[in-house]
PDB file of C-alpha atoms in Angstrom:
ATOM      1  CA  UNK A1460      -9.614  19.970   8.145  1.00  0.00           C
ATOM      2  CA  UNK A1461      -9.127  23.664   7.381  1.00  0.00           C
ATOM      3  CA  UNK A1462      -6.347  26.064   8.287  1.00  0.00           C
ATOM      4  CA  UNK A1463      -5.986  29.775   7.837  1.00  0.00           C
ATOM      5  CA  UNK A1464      -3.485  32.394   9.051  1.00  0.00           C
ATOM      6  CA  UNK A1465      -4.698  34.670  11.801  1.00  0.00           C
ATOM      7  CA  UNK A1466      -4.467  38.443  11.455  1.00  0.00           C
ATOM      8  CA  UNK A1467      -2.110  39.185  14.375  1.00  0.00           C
ATOM      9  CA  UNK A1468       1.565  38.219  14.477  1.00  0.00           C
ATOM     10  CA  UNK A1469       3.636  36.600  17.190  1.00  0.00           C
ATOM     11  CA  UNK A1470       6.941  37.712  18.662  1.00  0.00           C
ATOM     12  CA  UNK A1471       8.723  35.677  15.982  1.00  0.00           C
ATOM     13  CA  UNK A1472       7.072  37.783  13.279  1.00  0.00           C
ATOM     14  CA  UNK A1473       5.172  34.860  11.754  1.00  0.00           C
ATOM     15  CA  UNK A1474       1.403  34.803  11.713  1.00  0.00           C
ATOM     16  CA  UNK A1475      -0.353  32.236  13.948  1.00  0.00           C
ATOM     17  CA  UNK A1476      -2.529  29.584  12.307  1.00  0.00           C
ATOM     18  CA  UNK A1477      -6.146  28.734  13.042  1.00  0.00           C
ATOM     19  CA  UNK A1478      -6.751  25.079  12.316  1.00  0.00           C
ATOM     20  CA  UNK A1479     -10.130  23.337  12.178  1.00  0.00           C
ATOM     21  CA  UNK A1480     -10.194  19.551  12.717  1.00  0.00           C
ATOM     22  CA  UNK A1481     -13.451  17.610  13.086  1.00  0.00           C
ATOM     23  CA  UNK A1482     -15.348  20.812  13.786  1.00  0.00           C
ATOM     24  CA  UNK A1483     -12.934  21.980  16.497  1.00  0.00           C
ATOM     25  CA  UNK A1484     -10.638  24.976  16.131  1.00  0.00           C
ATOM     26  CA  UNK A1485      -7.030  25.028  17.327  1.00  0.00           C
ATOM     27  CA  UNK A1486      -4.716  28.025  17.398  1.00  0.00           C
ATOM     28  CA  UNK A1487      -1.069  27.335  16.592  1.00  0.00           C
ATOM     29  CA  UNK A1488       1.818  29.736  17.086  1.00  0.00           C
ATOM     30  CA  UNK A1489       5.319  29.463  15.624  1.00  0.00           C
ATOM     31  CA  UNK A1490       7.847  28.998  18.411  1.00  0.00           C
ATOM     32  CA  UNK A1491      10.045  31.856  19.534  1.00  0.00           C
ATOM     33  CA  UNK A1492      13.527  31.840  17.954  1.00  0.00           C
ATOM     34  CA  UNK A1493      12.541  29.049  15.540  1.00  0.00           C
ATOM     35  CA  UNK A1494      11.491  26.839  18.416  1.00  0.00           C
ATOM     36  CA  UNK A1495       8.831  24.105  18.143  1.00  0.00           C
ATOM     37  CA  UNK A1496       5.276  24.950  17.127  1.00  0.00           C
ATOM     38  CA  UNK A1497       3.026  25.841  20.069  1.00  0.00           C
ATOM     39  CA  UNK A1498      -0.678  25.173  20.575  1.00  0.00           C
ATOM     40  CA  UNK A1499      -2.897  27.500  22.548  1.00  0.00           C
ATOM     41  CA  UNK A1500      -4.962  25.501  25.059  1.00  0.00           C
ATOM     42  CA  UNK A1501      -8.343  26.293  26.595  1.00  0.00           C
ATOM     43  CA  UNK A1502      -6.494  27.138  29.825  1.00  0.00           C
ATOM     44  CA  UNK A1503      -4.724  29.997  28.025  1.00  0.00           C
ATOM     45  CA  UNK A1504      -1.281  28.440  28.205  1.00  0.00           C
ATOM     46  CA  UNK A1505       0.773  27.491  25.164  1.00  0.00           C
ATOM     47  CA  UNK A1506       2.335  24.068  24.893  1.00  0.00           C
ATOM     48  CA  UNK A1507       5.118  23.134  22.491  1.00  0.00           C
ATOM     49  CA  UNK A1508       4.615  20.243  20.063  1.00  0.00           C
ATOM     50  CA  UNK A1509       7.865  18.307  20.132  1.00  0.00           C
ATOM     51  CA  UNK A1510       9.140  16.317  17.122  1.00  0.00           C
ATOM     52  CA  UNK A1511       7.568  12.887  16.641  1.00  0.00           C
ATOM     53  CA  UNK A1512      10.171  10.325  15.548  1.00  0.00           C
ATOM     54  CA  UNK A1513      10.353   7.198  13.368  1.00  0.00           C
ATOM     55  CA  UNK A1514      10.900   4.979  16.408  1.00  0.00           C
ATOM     56  CA  UNK A1515       8.059   6.597  18.360  1.00  0.00           C
ATOM     57  CA  UNK A1516       5.662   6.266  15.414  1.00  0.00           C
ATOM     58  CA  UNK A1517       6.317   2.539  14.874  1.00  0.00           C
ATOM     59  CA  UNK A1518       6.240   1.833  18.607  1.00  0.00           C
ATOM     60  CA  UNK A1519       2.872   3.598  18.967  1.00  0.00           C
ATOM     61  CA  UNK A1520       1.442   1.713  15.977  1.00  0.00           C
ATOM     62  CA  UNK A1521       2.573  -1.552  17.541  1.00  0.00           C
ATOM     63  CA  UNK A1522       0.797  -0.658  20.791  1.00  0.00           C
ATOM     64  CA  UNK A1523      -2.424   0.771  19.395  1.00  0.00           C
ATOM     65  CA  UNK A1524      -3.130  -1.121  16.161  1.00  0.00           C
ATOM     66  CA  UNK A1525      -4.412  -4.688  16.282  1.00  0.00           C
ATOM     67  CA  UNK A1526      -5.399  -7.209  13.623  1.00  0.00           C
ATOM     68  CA  UNK A1527      -8.566  -9.179  14.310  1.00  0.00           C
ATOM     69  CA  UNK A1528     -11.151 -11.078  12.316  1.00  0.00           C
ATOM     70  CA  UNK A1529     -12.741  -7.822  11.123  1.00  0.00           C
ATOM     71  CA  UNK A1530      -9.457  -6.318   9.950  1.00  0.00           C
ATOM     72  CA  UNK A1531      -7.224  -3.661  11.497  1.00  0.00           C
ATOM     73  CA  UNK A1532      -8.474  -2.049  14.710  1.00  0.00           C
ATOM     74  CA  UNK A1533      -6.833   1.273  15.600  1.00  0.00           C
ATOM     75  CA  UNK A1534      -7.019   2.928  19.022  1.00  0.00           C
ATOM     76  CA  UNK A1535      -6.846   6.557  17.896  1.00  0.00           C
ATOM     77  CA  UNK A1536      -7.178   7.951  21.426  1.00  0.00           C
ATOM     78  CA  UNK A1537      -4.345   5.778  22.735  1.00  0.00           C
ATOM     79  CA  UNK A1538      -2.118   6.752  19.807  1.00  0.00           C
ATOM     80  CA  UNK A1539      -2.904  10.460  20.306  1.00  0.00           C
ATOM     81  CA  UNK A1540      -2.106  10.159  24.025  1.00  0.00           C
ATOM     82  CA  UNK A1541       1.363   8.809  23.186  1.00  0.00           C
ATOM     83  CA  UNK A1542       1.979  11.745  20.830  1.00  0.00           C
ATOM     84  CA  UNK A1543       0.926  14.218  23.514  1.00  0.00           C
ATOM     85  CA  UNK A1544       2.991  12.522  26.228  1.00  0.00           C
ATOM     86  CA  UNK A1545       5.968  12.834  23.885  1.00  0.00           C
ATOM     87  CA  UNK A1546       5.442  16.616  24.072  1.00  0.00           C
ATOM     88  CA  UNK A1547       4.914  16.643  27.828  1.00  0.00           C
ATOM     89  CA  UNK A1548       1.230  17.598  27.592  1.00  0.00           C
ATOM     90  CA  UNK A1549      -0.637  17.045  30.892  1.00  0.00           C
ATOM     91  CA  UNK A1550      -3.131  14.168  30.954  1.00  0.00           C
ATOM     92  CA  UNK A1551      -5.938  16.637  31.723  1.00  0.00           C
ATOM     93  CA  UNK A1552      -5.552  18.132  28.208  1.00  0.00           C
ATOM     94  CA  UNK A1553      -5.305  14.870  26.245  1.00  0.00           C
ATOM     95  CA  UNK A1554      -8.997  14.699  25.315  1.00  0.00           C
ATOM     96  CA  UNK A1555      -8.965  18.341  24.180  1.00  0.00           C
ATOM     97  CA  UNK A1556      -5.840  18.028  22.026  1.00  0.00           C
ATOM     98  CA  UNK A1557      -6.281  14.445  20.687  1.00  0.00           C
ATOM     99  CA  UNK A1558      -7.401  15.526  17.160  1.00  0.00           C
ATOM    100  CA  UNK A1559      -4.453  17.901  16.917  1.00  0.00           C
ATOM    101  CA  UNK A1560      -2.057  15.167  18.030  1.00  0.00           C
ATOM    102  CA  UNK A1561      -3.165  12.895  15.173  1.00  0.00           C
ATOM    103  CA  UNK A1562      -2.765  15.793  12.715  1.00  0.00           C
ATOM    104  CA  UNK A1563       0.716  16.487  14.081  1.00  0.00           C
ATOM    105  CA  UNK A1564       1.846  12.848  13.910  1.00  0.00           C
ATOM    106  CA  UNK A1565       0.591  12.427  10.337  1.00  0.00           C
ATOM    107  CA  UNK A1566       2.564  15.394   9.026  1.00  0.00           C
ATOM    108  CA  UNK A1567      -0.115  18.045   8.930  1.00  0.00           C
ATOM    109  CA  UNK A1568       2.443  20.781   9.560  1.00  0.00           C
ATOM    110  CA  UNK A1569       4.576  19.905   6.543  1.00  0.00           C
ATOM    111  CA  UNK A1570       4.306  21.693   3.225  1.00  0.00           C
ATOM    112  CA  UNK A1571       3.764  19.508   0.138  1.00  0.00           C
ATOM    113  CA  UNK A1572       6.774  19.355  -2.141  1.00  0.00           C
ATOM    114  CA  UNK A1573       6.197  20.730  -5.649  1.00  0.00           C
ATOM    115  CA  UNK A1574       7.470  19.068  -8.788  1.00  0.00           C
ATOM    116  CA  UNK A1575       7.012  15.811 -10.663  1.00  0.00           C
ATOM    117  CA  UNK A1576       8.919  12.700  -9.633  1.00  0.00           C
ATOM    118  CA  UNK A1577      10.171   9.886 -11.902  1.00  0.00           C
ATOM    119  CA  UNK A1578       8.056   6.704 -12.014  1.00  0.00           C
ATOM    120  CA  UNK A1579       8.474   4.608  -8.890  1.00  0.00           C
ATOM    121  CA  UNK A1580       9.481   7.576  -6.718  1.00  0.00           C
ATOM    122  CA  UNK A1581       7.438   9.235  -3.959  1.00  0.00           C
ATOM    123  CA  UNK A1582       7.906  12.301  -1.815  1.00  0.00           C
ATOM    124  CA  UNK A1583       7.087  11.389   1.783  1.00  0.00           C
ATOM    125  CA  UNK A1584       7.528  14.424   3.964  1.00  0.00           C
ATOM    126  CA  UNK A1585      11.233  15.132   4.197  1.00  0.00           C
ATOM    127  CA  UNK A1586      12.334  12.015   2.315  1.00  0.00           C
ATOM    128  CA  UNK A1587      12.219  11.109  -1.373  1.00  0.00           C
ATOM    129  CA  UNK A1588      12.191   7.367  -1.985  1.00  0.00           C
ATOM    130  CA  UNK A1589      12.133   4.872  -4.853  1.00  0.00           C
ATOM    131  CA  UNK A1590       9.794   2.000  -4.062  1.00  0.00           C
ATOM    132  CA  UNK A1591       9.072  -1.496  -5.322  1.00  0.00           C
ATOM    133  CA  UNK A1592       6.409  -4.015  -4.258  1.00  0.00           C
ATOM    134  CA  UNK A1593       7.707  -6.698  -1.968  1.00  0.00           C
ATOM    135  CA  UNK A1594       7.590 -10.288  -3.155  1.00  0.00           C
ATOM    136  CA  UNK A1595       5.392 -13.080  -1.843  1.00  0.00           C
ATOM    137  CA  UNK A1596       8.490 -14.720  -0.340  1.00  0.00           C
ATOM    138  CA  UNK A1597       9.530 -11.513   1.434  1.00  0.00           C
ATOM    139  CA  UNK A1598       6.042 -10.985   2.819  1.00  0.00           C
ATOM    140  CA  UNK A1599       5.791 -14.582   4.038  1.00  0.00           C
ATOM    141  CA  UNK A1600       9.180 -14.362   5.753  1.00  0.00           C
ATOM    142  CA  UNK A1601       8.273 -11.031   7.372  1.00  0.00           C
ATOM    143  CA  UNK A1602       4.986 -12.438   8.657  1.00  0.00           C
ATOM    144  CA  UNK A1603       6.630 -15.524  10.134  1.00  0.00           C
ATOM    145  CA  UNK A1604       9.382 -13.481  11.797  1.00  0.00           C
ATOM    146  CA  UNK A1605       6.820 -11.037  13.236  1.00  0.00           C
ATOM    147  CA  UNK A1606       4.678 -13.650  14.983  1.00  0.00           C
ATOM    148  CA  UNK A1607       5.369 -14.382  18.641  1.00  0.00           C
ATOM    149  CA  UNK A1608       3.995 -17.433  20.450  1.00  0.00           C
ATOM    150  CA  UNK A1609       1.903 -16.696  23.538  1.00  0.00           C
ATOM    151  CA  UNK A1610       1.524 -18.861  26.692  1.00  0.00           C
ATOM    152  CA  UNK A1611      -2.008 -19.867  25.633  1.00  0.00           C
ATOM    153  CA  UNK A1612      -0.708 -21.259  22.345  1.00  0.00           C
ATOM    154  CA  UNK A1613      -1.857 -18.352  20.189  1.00  0.00           C
ATOM    155  CA  UNK A1614       0.513 -16.239  18.077  1.00  0.00           C
ATOM    156  CA  UNK A1615       0.599 -12.458  18.233  1.00  0.00           C
ATOM    157  CA  UNK A1616       1.740 -10.224  15.403  1.00  0.00           C
ATOM    158  CA  UNK A1617       4.312  -7.517  16.111  1.00  0.00           C
ATOM    159  CA  UNK A1618       3.134  -4.788  13.745  1.00  0.00           C
ATOM    160  CA  UNK A1619       6.316  -2.796  14.358  1.00  0.00           C
ATOM    161  CA  UNK A1620       8.528  -5.696  13.238  1.00  0.00           C
ATOM    162  CA  UNK A1621       6.271  -6.392  10.247  1.00  0.00           C
ATOM    163  CA  UNK A1622       6.299  -2.756   9.070  1.00  0.00           C
ATOM    164  CA  UNK A1623      10.074  -2.516   9.475  1.00  0.00           C
ATOM    165  CA  UNK A1624      10.457  -5.563   7.220  1.00  0.00           C
ATOM    166  CA  UNK A1625       8.081  -4.063   4.673  1.00  0.00           C
ATOM    167  CA  UNK A1626      10.058  -0.814   4.562  1.00  0.00           C
ATOM    168  CA  UNK A1627      13.344  -2.712   4.285  1.00  0.00           C
ATOM    169  CA  UNK A1628      12.038  -4.699   1.287  1.00  0.00           C
ATOM    170  CA  UNK A1629      10.169  -1.950  -0.551  1.00  0.00           C
ATOM    171  CA  UNK A1630      12.399   1.123  -0.128  1.00  0.00           C
ATOM    172  CA  UNK A1631      15.072   0.637  -2.806  1.00  0.00           C
ATOM    173  CA  UNK A1632      16.830   3.966  -2.269  1.00  0.00           C
ATOM    174  CA  UNK A1633      16.070   7.267  -0.606  1.00  0.00           C
ATOM    175  CA  UNK A1634      17.332  10.824  -0.235  1.00  0.00           C
ATOM    176  CA  UNK A1635      18.620  12.081   2.109  1.00  0.00           C
ATOM    177  CA  UNK A1636      20.571   8.863   2.482  1.00  0.00           C
ATOM    178  CA  UNK A1637      20.578   8.845   6.289  1.00  0.00           C
ATOM    179  CA  UNK A1638      19.045   5.710   7.861  1.00  0.00           C
ATOM    180  CA  UNK A1639      15.242   5.717   7.874  1.00  0.00           C
ATOM    181  CA  UNK A1640      15.378   5.499  11.668  1.00  0.00           C
ATOM    182  CA  UNK A1641      16.413   9.171  11.674  1.00  0.00           C
ATOM    183  CA  UNK A1642      13.186  10.276   9.950  1.00  0.00           C
ATOM    184  CA  UNK A1643      10.669  12.421  11.772  1.00  0.00           C
ATOM    185  CA  UNK A1644       7.360  10.767  12.578  1.00  0.00           C
ATOM    186  CA  UNK A1645       5.405  12.722   9.965  1.00  0.00           C
ATOM    187  CA  UNK A1646       7.722  11.587   7.161  1.00  0.00           C
ATOM    188  CA  UNK A1647       7.551   8.062   8.571  1.00  0.00           C
ATOM    189  CA  UNK A1648       3.750   8.132   8.415  1.00  0.00           C
ATOM    190  CA  UNK A1649       3.784   9.409   4.818  1.00  0.00           C
ATOM    191  CA  UNK A1650       6.348   6.804   3.740  1.00  0.00           C
ATOM    192  CA  UNK A1651       4.412   3.995   5.415  1.00  0.00           C
ATOM    193  CA  UNK A1652       1.217   5.123   3.675  1.00  0.00           C
ATOM    194  CA  UNK A1653       2.957   5.002   0.290  1.00  0.00           C
ATOM    195  CA  UNK A1654       4.579   1.610   0.903  1.00  0.00           C
ATOM    196  CA  UNK A1655       1.433  -0.019   2.306  1.00  0.00           C
ATOM    197  CA  UNK A1656      -0.643   1.331  -0.603  1.00  0.00           C
ATOM    198  CA  UNK A1657       1.902  -0.043  -3.083  1.00  0.00           C
ATOM    199  CA  UNK A1658       1.956  -3.492  -1.496  1.00  0.00           C
ATOM    200  CA  UNK A1659      -1.788  -3.703  -0.927  1.00  0.00           C
ATOM    201  CA  UNK A1660      -2.522  -2.935  -4.581  1.00  0.00           C
ATOM    202  CA  UNK A1661      -5.758  -1.548  -5.951  1.00  0.00           C
ATOM    203  CA  UNK A1662      -8.750  -3.742  -5.203  1.00  0.00           C
ATOM    204  CA  UNK A1663     -10.581  -4.836  -8.343  1.00  0.00           C
ATOM    205  CA  UNK A1664     -14.070  -6.184  -8.922  1.00  0.00           C
ATOM    206  CA  UNK A1665     -12.454  -9.577  -9.543  1.00  0.00           C
ATOM    207  CA  UNK A1666     -10.938  -9.551  -6.034  1.00  0.00           C
ATOM    208  CA  UNK A1667     -14.379  -9.027  -4.528  1.00  0.00           C
ATOM    209  CA  UNK A1668     -15.773 -11.829  -6.697  1.00  0.00           C
ATOM    210  CA  UNK A1669     -13.076 -14.197  -5.410  1.00  0.00           C
ATOM    211  CA  UNK A1670     -13.884 -13.390  -1.790  1.00  0.00           C
ATOM    212  CA  UNK A1671     -17.567 -14.089  -2.398  1.00  0.00           C
ATOM    213  CA  UNK A1672     -16.765 -17.697  -3.458  1.00  0.00           C
ATOM    214  CA  UNK A1673     -19.556 -19.493  -5.280  1.00  0.00           C
ATOM    215  CA  UNK A1674     -19.771 -20.732  -8.882  1.00  0.00           C
ATOM    216  CA  UNK A1675     -18.783 -17.392 -10.462  1.00  0.00           C
ATOM    217  CA  UNK A1676     -15.627 -17.207  -8.323  1.00  0.00           C
ATOM    218  CA  UNK A1677     -14.617 -20.782  -9.239  1.00  0.00           C
ATOM    219  CA  UNK A1678     -15.069 -20.172 -12.974  1.00  0.00           C
ATOM    220  CA  UNK A1679     -13.079 -16.948 -12.799  1.00  0.00           C
ATOM    221  CA  UNK A1680     -10.309 -18.679 -10.824  1.00  0.00           C
ATOM    222  CA  UNK A1681     -10.100 -21.577 -13.294  1.00  0.00           C
ATOM    223  CA  UNK A1682      -9.894 -19.298 -16.351  1.00  0.00           C
ATOM    224  CA  UNK A1683      -7.395 -16.969 -14.682  1.00  0.00           C
ATOM    225  CA  UNK A1684      -5.060 -19.742 -13.518  1.00  0.00           C
ATOM    226  CA  UNK A1685      -5.257 -21.476 -16.895  1.00  0.00           C
ATOM    227  CA  UNK A1686      -4.075 -18.372 -18.735  1.00  0.00           C
ATOM    228  CA  UNK A1687      -1.495 -17.509 -16.068  1.00  0.00           C
ATOM    229  CA  UNK A1688       0.094 -20.971 -16.369  1.00  0.00           C
ATOM    230  CA  UNK A1689       0.052 -20.922 -20.149  1.00  0.00           C
ATOM    231  CA  UNK A1690       1.304 -17.381 -20.710  1.00  0.00           C
ATOM    232  CA  UNK A1691       3.282 -16.559 -17.583  1.00  0.00           C
ATOM    233  CA  UNK A1692       0.944 -13.659 -16.845  1.00  0.00           C
ATOM    234  CA  UNK A1693      -0.236 -12.257 -13.518  1.00  0.00           C
ATOM    235  CA  UNK A1694      -3.960 -12.298 -12.652  1.00  0.00           C
ATOM    236  CA  UNK A1695      -4.085  -8.523 -13.182  1.00  0.00           C
ATOM    237  CA  UNK A1696      -2.801  -8.949 -16.756  1.00  0.00           C
ATOM    238  CA  UNK A1697      -5.469 -11.542 -17.490  1.00  0.00           C
ATOM    239  CA  UNK A1698      -8.259  -9.390 -16.048  1.00  0.00           C
ATOM    240  CA  UNK A1699      -7.118  -6.334 -18.017  1.00  0.00           C
ATOM    241  CA  UNK A1700      -7.147  -8.206 -21.357  1.00  0.00           C
ATOM    242  CA  UNK A1701     -10.124  -7.513 -23.669  1.00  0.00           C
ATOM    243  CA  UNK A1702     -12.771 -10.203 -23.392  1.00  0.00           C
ATOM    244  CA  UNK A1703     -12.543 -11.129 -27.100  1.00  0.00           C
ATOM    245  CA  UNK A1704      -8.802 -11.774 -26.756  1.00  0.00           C
ATOM    246  CA  UNK A1705      -9.385 -13.985 -23.723  1.00  0.00           C
ATOM    247  CA  UNK A1706     -11.919 -15.983 -25.724  1.00  0.00           C
ATOM    248  CA  UNK A1707      -9.381 -16.447 -28.541  1.00  0.00           C
ATOM    249  CA  UNK A1708      -6.668 -17.555 -26.126  1.00  0.00           C
ATOM    250  CA  UNK A1709      -8.954 -20.052 -24.406  1.00  0.00           C
ATOM    251  CA  UNK A1710     -10.012 -21.476 -27.782  1.00  0.00           C
ATOM    252  CA  UNK A1711      -6.370 -21.965 -28.832  1.00  0.00           C
ATOM    253  CA  UNK A1712      -5.492 -23.573 -25.507  1.00  0.00           C
ATOM    254  CA  UNK A1713      -8.431 -25.956 -25.820  1.00  0.00           C
ATOM    255  CA  UNK A1714      -7.232 -27.039 -29.275  1.00  0.00           C
ATOM    256  CA  UNK A1715      -3.616 -27.568 -28.250  1.00  0.00           C
ATOM    257  CA  UNK A1716      -3.866 -29.013 -24.758  1.00  0.00           C
ATOM    258  CA  UNK A1717      -3.311 -32.789 -24.316  1.00  0.00           C
ATOM    259  CA  UNK A1718      -6.385 -34.853 -24.997  1.00  0.00           C
ATOM    260  CA  UNK A1719      -7.963 -32.218 -27.213  1.00  0.00           C
ATOM    261  CA  UNK A1720     -10.407 -33.763 -29.697  1.00  0.00           C
ATOM    262  CA  UNK A1721      -9.057 -34.268 -33.223  1.00  0.00           C
ATOM    263  CA  UNK A1722     -10.589 -32.211 -36.033  1.00  0.00           C
ATOM    264  CA  UNK A1723     -13.767 -33.719 -37.448  1.00  0.00           C
ATOM    265  CA  UNK A1724     -13.132 -35.885 -40.565  1.00  0.00           C
ATOM    266  CA  UNK A1725     -14.187 -34.558 -43.942  1.00  0.00           C
ATOM    267  CA  UNK A1726     -17.088 -36.168 -45.771  1.00  0.00           C
ATOM    268  CA  UNK A1727     -14.899 -37.650 -48.569  1.00  0.00           C
ATOM    269  CA  UNK A1728     -12.113 -40.231 -48.102  1.00  0.00           C
ATOM    270  CA  UNK A1729      -8.575 -38.845 -47.956  1.00  0.00           C
ATOM    271  CA  UNK A1730      -6.563 -39.091 -51.174  1.00  0.00           C
ATOM    272  CA  UNK A1731      -2.791 -39.430 -51.597  1.00  0.00           C
ATOM    273  CA  UNK A1732      -2.595 -35.790 -52.624  1.00  0.00           C
ATOM    274  CA  UNK A1733      -4.043 -34.757 -49.248  1.00  0.00           C
ATOM    275  CA  UNK A1734      -0.899 -35.856 -47.382  1.00  0.00           C
ATOM    276  CA  UNK A1735       1.661 -33.064 -46.772  1.00  0.00           C
ATOM    277  CA  UNK A1736       4.633 -35.062 -48.180  1.00  0.00           C
ATOM    278  CA  UNK A1737       2.849 -36.130 -51.399  1.00  0.00           C
ATOM    279  CA  UNK A1738       4.270 -35.179 -54.797  1.00  0.00           C
ATOM    280  CA  UNK A1739       1.507 -34.300 -57.211  1.00  0.00           C
ATOM    281  CA  UNK A1740       2.094 -34.543 -60.973  1.00  0.00           C
ATOM    282  CA  UNK A1741      -0.465 -32.745 -63.017  1.00  0.00           C
ATOM    283  CA  UNK A1742      -0.925 -33.884 -66.676  1.00  0.00           C
ATOM    284  CA  UNK A1743      -2.785 -31.613 -69.055  1.00  0.00           C
ATOM    285  CA  UNK A1744      -3.791 -32.118 -72.724  1.00  0.00           C
ATOM    286  CA  UNK A1745      -2.408 -29.646 -75.274  1.00  0.00           C
TER     287      UNK A1745
END
């Protein structure tokens, strides 16, 4: 995507913007009297892009995103059509303006906020939020509450309900302090991206090994769980530990775990002085 200001100016005094998305160029004009941004269509008319809201964004995701065996399937054209209908764009122009609609809904018109944030904080469009990962219990409860039984016996996931629960668990505080439901759609998209990324975590080589199963995966799982149980660590802490330290820890656990073999006896018989509670009297000649 590329955008650049055009040379001429509109009635509002602000320069129009030429925007390139997927090899297609769109011309945007600031609205008159601080009105909504307008897009110039191939027909010559200008159509206003109306605000895209929190509720509309989650509702559209629920309609056009589906989980299947291959992962998340997203109907980009259907989502874009909802964004354009929200702005009253005629159906005949949906195919032409679909790339722009996705740009608009994802916050393409917003300026990035400068400055450094404290750890745990993100700037998501118009909102600044402190985040935390949700717990396994919270995720399990959200999943169960988001599944709806169907007449054929299957269960369907409500992505909208699931994402609302994720936001409720992971957003600790935010500014402005108005309810998240009052956010614009672009800020909603940015906040969801940050929260989902936080809760998904970075995929490691070890995660891919686990999914592959096989002997290597079983050995890695056994070693990881053994150290997690003994030390109260997370798998990520185990995997980030230097290999030599892991070897030392495993050796100590092997020596101290129940049923560990006793140290090999020495070649000579034990004497009284070898016992820890023995009192040894040493006699020397003058």
